[in-house]
Amino acid sequence: MAGSGHAAAAGPAHCPEAPPRAARTPGQQGARQRGRVAPERAEGRRRRPSRGGAGTATMAQQVEQLRADGVYKEVLREGTGPLPDFRDGTKVRTATAGGRGGGGRDRARRACAYPPLPPVAMVMPRPSSQATFHYRTLRCGDEETPLDDSRTRGKPMELIVGKKFKLPVWEAALRTMRPGERARFRCDTKHVVLYPLVSKSLRNIAAGKDPLEGQRHCCSIAQLHDHCSLGYPDLDELQKNPQPLIFDIEVLKVEAPGSYQQDPWAMTDEEKLQAVPLIHKEGNELYRQGKVQEAAAKYYDAIACLKNLQMKEQPGSPDWIELDQKITPLLLNYCQCKLQCEEYYEVLDHCSSILNKYEDNVKAYFKRGKAHAAVWNVAEAQADFAKVLALDPSLRPVVSKELRSLEARLREKDAEDKVRFKGMFSQ
């Protein structure tokens, strides 16, 4: 599931940029170096011999900046290799830890007990690497109540750094991690105010829903205060009473720009339009190979690209209609996949939505007729198949085959019912 950048809602949150630093004299620089906190100490570990050279120094600076801004890192397992260069478009694959490990609550108590430090601007290095990671979100406290765990959803999260993700602290944390590393980040409340909205969108994606469901065209802060409920009681409580959170993150992989395919949420409007035909083609190829579930996922991604663009247009306007006409064939392909997966009620919903706008869509009537027949809506199925013949008489052989199949199934069902009822009344 890709859920990263856009994952949640409209109106990205921005981190302030650090002001330019004045030049230091050699004496000032030396004093600064003597007073620097080592990253291993900041993370609760003893200093070890440096293996990363400049990368280690960079990470030390980043961890120090995080700590100064209210983000406290604790390494649970060290990664391997040098610190990745998070350039524009780099992709990072990560995994959240499934368990807390020994002494998890004690560590959380120590993390939550840090004295507050004066806030400083969080420096975001060159944007846009992609991180794919499992994350585990915990409330900060003795119980460490879990809120989310991407492992339970079966798919790690992917985040493209620099795409103005609504939770900038995740990007900042990932920049301090090596592949294979697992760490916990205790984040002050100011960094996680928008987490309820982000979590809602990620949960919607995992459930196969629209990540923008229930959101209007307004900024995130307005949404935060405008909505009475997010649809999840734990998120409603967190939204009402913001508090520090702990993120348990494990980096799986870091991918450089150009070495991966962007998820729809991470694309610009122009990139979405260019990607739709390619995603459509990939879906068709997967369907021909018999990979129906994978094909459905591709069609869903293409639909999501166009739906996102359509939300920015006035309903009924020429541009809105043009996008809707591109969505329709993709939605019909998606319904064909769902028919084969025996998810008939989803087919009924989508085909009905198409027919509400395009009353002469033969394919929508045919697929809806098959779905009605599968769930024993006999009259509705016969009516849809009759409409298919009225719109396109050349499909009579295909429709006749479907009607014969329906009649045969009805006879079998009647025979089974007679046997069952006979047994009931003979007792």
JSON list of N, CA and C in Angstrom, two decimals, residues 101-125:
[
{"chain": "A", "resi": 101, "resn": "GLY", "atom": "N", "xyz": [9.98, -5.22, 21.91]},
{"chain": "A", "resi": 101, "resn": "GLY", "atom": "CA", "xyz": [11.31, -5.61, 22.33]},
{"chain": "A", "resi": 101, "resn": "GLY", "atom": "C", "xyz": [11.46, -5.45, 23.82]},
{"chain": "A", "resi": 102, "resn": "GLY", "atom": "N", "xyz": [12.57, -5.99, 24.37]},
{"chain": "A", "resi": 102, "resn": "GLY", "atom": "CA", "xyz": [12.77, -5.93, 25.81]},
{"chain": "A", "resi": 102, "resn": "GLY", "atom": "C", "xyz": [12.92, -4.52, 26.30]},
{"chain": "A", "resi": 103, "resn": "GLY", "atom": "N", "xyz": [12.27, -4.23, 27.42]},
{"chain": "A", "resi": 103, "resn": "GLY", "atom": "CA", "xyz": [12.43, -2.93, 28.06]},
{"chain": "A", "resi": 103, "resn": "GLY", "atom": "C", "xyz": [11.80, -1.79, 27.30]},
{"chain": "A", "resi": 104, "resn": "GLY", "atom": "N", "xyz": [10.81, -2.10, 26.42]},
{"chain": "A", "resi": 104, "resn": "GLY", "atom": "CA", "xyz": [10.22, -1.05, 25.60]},
{"chain": "A", "resi": 104, "resn": "GLY", "atom": "C", "xyz": [9.58, 0.05, 26.41]},
{"chain": "A", "resi": 105, "resn": "ARG", "atom": "N", "xyz": [8.85, -0.32, 27.46]},
{"chain": "A", "resi": 105, "resn": "ARG", "atom": "CA", "xyz": [8.17, 0.70, 28.25]},
{"chain": "A", "resi": 105, "resn": "ARG", "atom": "C", "xyz": [9.17, 1.56, 29.00]},
{"chain": "A", "resi": 106, "resn": "ASP", "atom": "N", "xyz": [10.23, 0.95, 29.52]},
{"chain": "A", "resi": 106, "resn": "ASP", "atom": "CA", "xyz": [11.24, 1.74, 30.23]},
{"chain": "A", "resi": 106, "resn": "ASP", "atom": "C", "xyz": [11.87, 2.74, 29.29]},
{"chain": "A", "resi": 107, "resn": "ARG", "atom": "N", "xyz": [12.16, 2.31, 28.07]},
{"chain": "A", "resi": 107, "resn": "ARG", "atom": "CA", "xyz": [12.76, 3.23, 27.10]},
{"chain": "A", "resi": 107, "resn": "ARG", "atom": "C", "xyz": [11.82, 4.37, 26.80]},
{"chain": "A", "resi": 108, "resn": "ALA", "atom": "N", "xyz": [10.51, 4.03, 26.67]},
{"chain": "A", "resi": 108, "resn": "ALA", "atom": "CA", "xyz": [9.53, 5.08, 26.37]},
{"chain": "A", "resi": 108, "resn": "ALA", "atom": "C", "xyz": [9.47, 6.08, 27.50]},
{"chain": "A", "resi": 109, "resn": "ARG", "atom": "N", "xyz": [9.52, 5.57, 28.76]},
{"chain": "A", "resi": 109, "resn": "ARG", "atom": "CA", "xyz": [9.46, 6.49, 29.90]},
{"chain": "A", "resi": 109, "resn": "ARG", "atom": "C", "xyz": [10.65, 7.42, 29.90]},
{"chain": "A", "resi": 110, "resn": "ARG", "atom": "N", "xyz": [11.84, 6.86, 29.59]},
{"chain": "A", "resi": 110, "resn": "ARG", "atom": "CA", "xyz": [13.03, 7.71, 29.56]},
{"chain": "A", "resi": 110, "resn": "ARG", "atom": "C", "xyz": [12.90, 8.75, 28.44]},
{"chain": "A", "resi": 111, "resn": "ALA", "atom": "N", "xyz": [12.38, 8.31, 27.28]},
{"chain": "A", "resi": 111, "resn": "ALA", "atom": "CA", "xyz": [12.24, 9.23, 26.15]},
{"chain": "A", "resi": 111, "resn": "ALA", "atom": "C", "xyz": [11.27, 10.35, 26.48]},
{"chain": "A", "resi": 112, "resn": "CYS", "atom": "N", "xyz": [10.16, 9.99, 27.13]},
{"chain": "A", "resi": 112, "resn": "CYS", "atom": "CA", "xyz": [9.14, 10.99, 27.45]},
{"chain": "A", "resi": 112, "resn": "CYS", "atom": "C", "xyz": [9.57, 11.90, 28.58]},
{"chain": "A", "resi": 113, "resn": "ALA", "atom": "N", "xyz": [10.62, 11.51, 29.31]},
{"chain": "A", "resi": 113, "resn": "ALA", "atom": "CA", "xyz": [11.05, 12.30, 30.45]},
{"chain": "A", "resi": 113, "resn": "ALA", "atom": "C", "xyz": [12.09, 13.35, 30.10]},
{"chain": "A", "resi": 114, "resn": "TYR", "atom": "N", "xyz": [12.51, 13.41, 28.80]},
{"chain": "A", "resi": 114, "resn": "TYR", "atom": "CA", "xyz": [13.49, 14.41, 28.41]},
{"chain": "A", "resi": 114, "resn": "TYR", "atom": "C", "xyz": [12.98, 15.80, 28.74]},
{"chain": "A", "resi": 115, "resn": "PRO", "atom": "N", "xyz": [13.82, 16.68, 29.27]},
{"chain": "A", "resi": 115, "resn": "PRO", "atom": "CA", "xyz": [13.38, 18.05, 29.51]},
{"chain": "A", "resi": 115, "resn": "PRO", "atom": "C", "xyz": [13.19, 18.78, 28.20]},
{"chain": "A", "resi": 116, "resn": "PRO", "atom": "N", "xyz": [12.24, 19.70, 28.13]},
{"chain": "A", "resi": 116, "resn": "PRO", "atom": "CA", "xyz": [12.02, 20.44, 26.89]},
{"chain": "A", "resi": 116, "resn": "PRO", "atom": "C", "xyz": [13.22, 21.32, 26.56]},
{"chain": "A", "resi": 117, "resn": "LEU", "atom": "N", "xyz": [13.52, 21.40, 25.28]},
{"chain": "A", "resi": 117, "resn": "LEU", "atom": "CA", "xyz": [14.61, 22.24, 24.81]},
{"chain": "A", "resi": 117, "resn": "LEU", "atom": "C", "xyz": [14.05, 23.36, 23.96]},
{"chain": "A", "resi": 118, "resn": "PRO", "atom": "N", "xyz": [14.74, 24.46, 23.86]},
{"chain": "A", "resi": 118, "resn": "PRO", "atom": "CA", "xyz": [14.24, 25.56, 23.03]},
{"chain": "A", "resi": 118, "resn": "PRO", "atom": "C", "xyz": [14.11, 25.13, 21.59]},
{"chain": "A", "resi": 119, "resn": "PRO", "atom": "N", "xyz": [13.00, 25.49, 20.93]},
{"chain": "A", "resi": 119, "resn": "PRO", "atom": "CA", "xyz": [12.81, 25.06, 19.54]},
{"chain": "A", "resi": 119, "resn": "PRO", "atom": "C", "xyz": [13.78, 25.74, 18.59]},
{"chain": "A", "resi": 120, "resn": "VAL", "atom": "N", "xyz": [14.20, 24.98, 17.58]},
{"chain": "A", "resi": 120, "resn": "VAL", "atom": "CA", "xyz": [15.03, 25.53, 16.52]},
{"chain": "A", "resi": 120, "resn": "VAL", "atom": "C", "xyz": [14.42, 25.11, 15.20]},
{"chain": "A", "resi": 121, "resn": "ALA", "atom": "N", "xyz": [14.80, 25.78, 14.13]},
{"chain": "A", "resi": 121, "resn": "ALA", "atom": "CA", "xyz": [14.27, 25.43, 12.82]},
{"chain": "A", "resi": 121, "resn": "ALA", "atom": "C", "xyz": [14.79, 24.06, 12.41]},
{"chain": "A", "resi": 122, "resn": "MET", "atom": "N", "xyz": [13.88, 23.19, 11.94]},
{"chain": "A", "resi": 122, "resn": "MET", "atom": "CA", "xyz": [14.29, 21.88, 11.49]},
{"chain": "A", "resi": 122, "resn": "MET", "atom": "C", "xyz": [14.79, 21.98, 10.05]},
{"chain": "A", "resi": 123, "resn": "VAL", "atom": "N", "xyz": [16.04, 21.64, 9.83]},
{"chain": "A", "resi": 123, "resn": "VAL", "atom": "CA", "xyz": [16.63, 21.76, 8.51]},
{"chain": "A", "resi": 123, "resn": "VAL", "atom": "C", "xyz": [16.27, 20.53, 7.69]},
{"chain": "A", "resi": 124, "resn": "MET", "atom": "N", "xyz": [15.63, 20.72, 6.55]},
{"chain": "A", "resi": 124, "resn": "MET", "atom": "CA", "xyz": [15.29, 19.62, 5.65]},
{"chain": "A", "resi": 124, "resn": "MET", "atom": "C", "xyz": [16.28, 19.63, 4.50]},
{"chain": "A", "resi": 125, "resn": "PRO", "atom": "N", "xyz": [17.18, 18.62, 4.41]},
{"chain": "A", "resi": 125, "resn": "PRO", "atom": "CA", "xyz": [18.15, 18.60, 3.33]},
{"chain": "A", "resi": 125, "resn": "PRO", "atom": "C", "xyz": [17.46, 18.47, 1.98]}
]
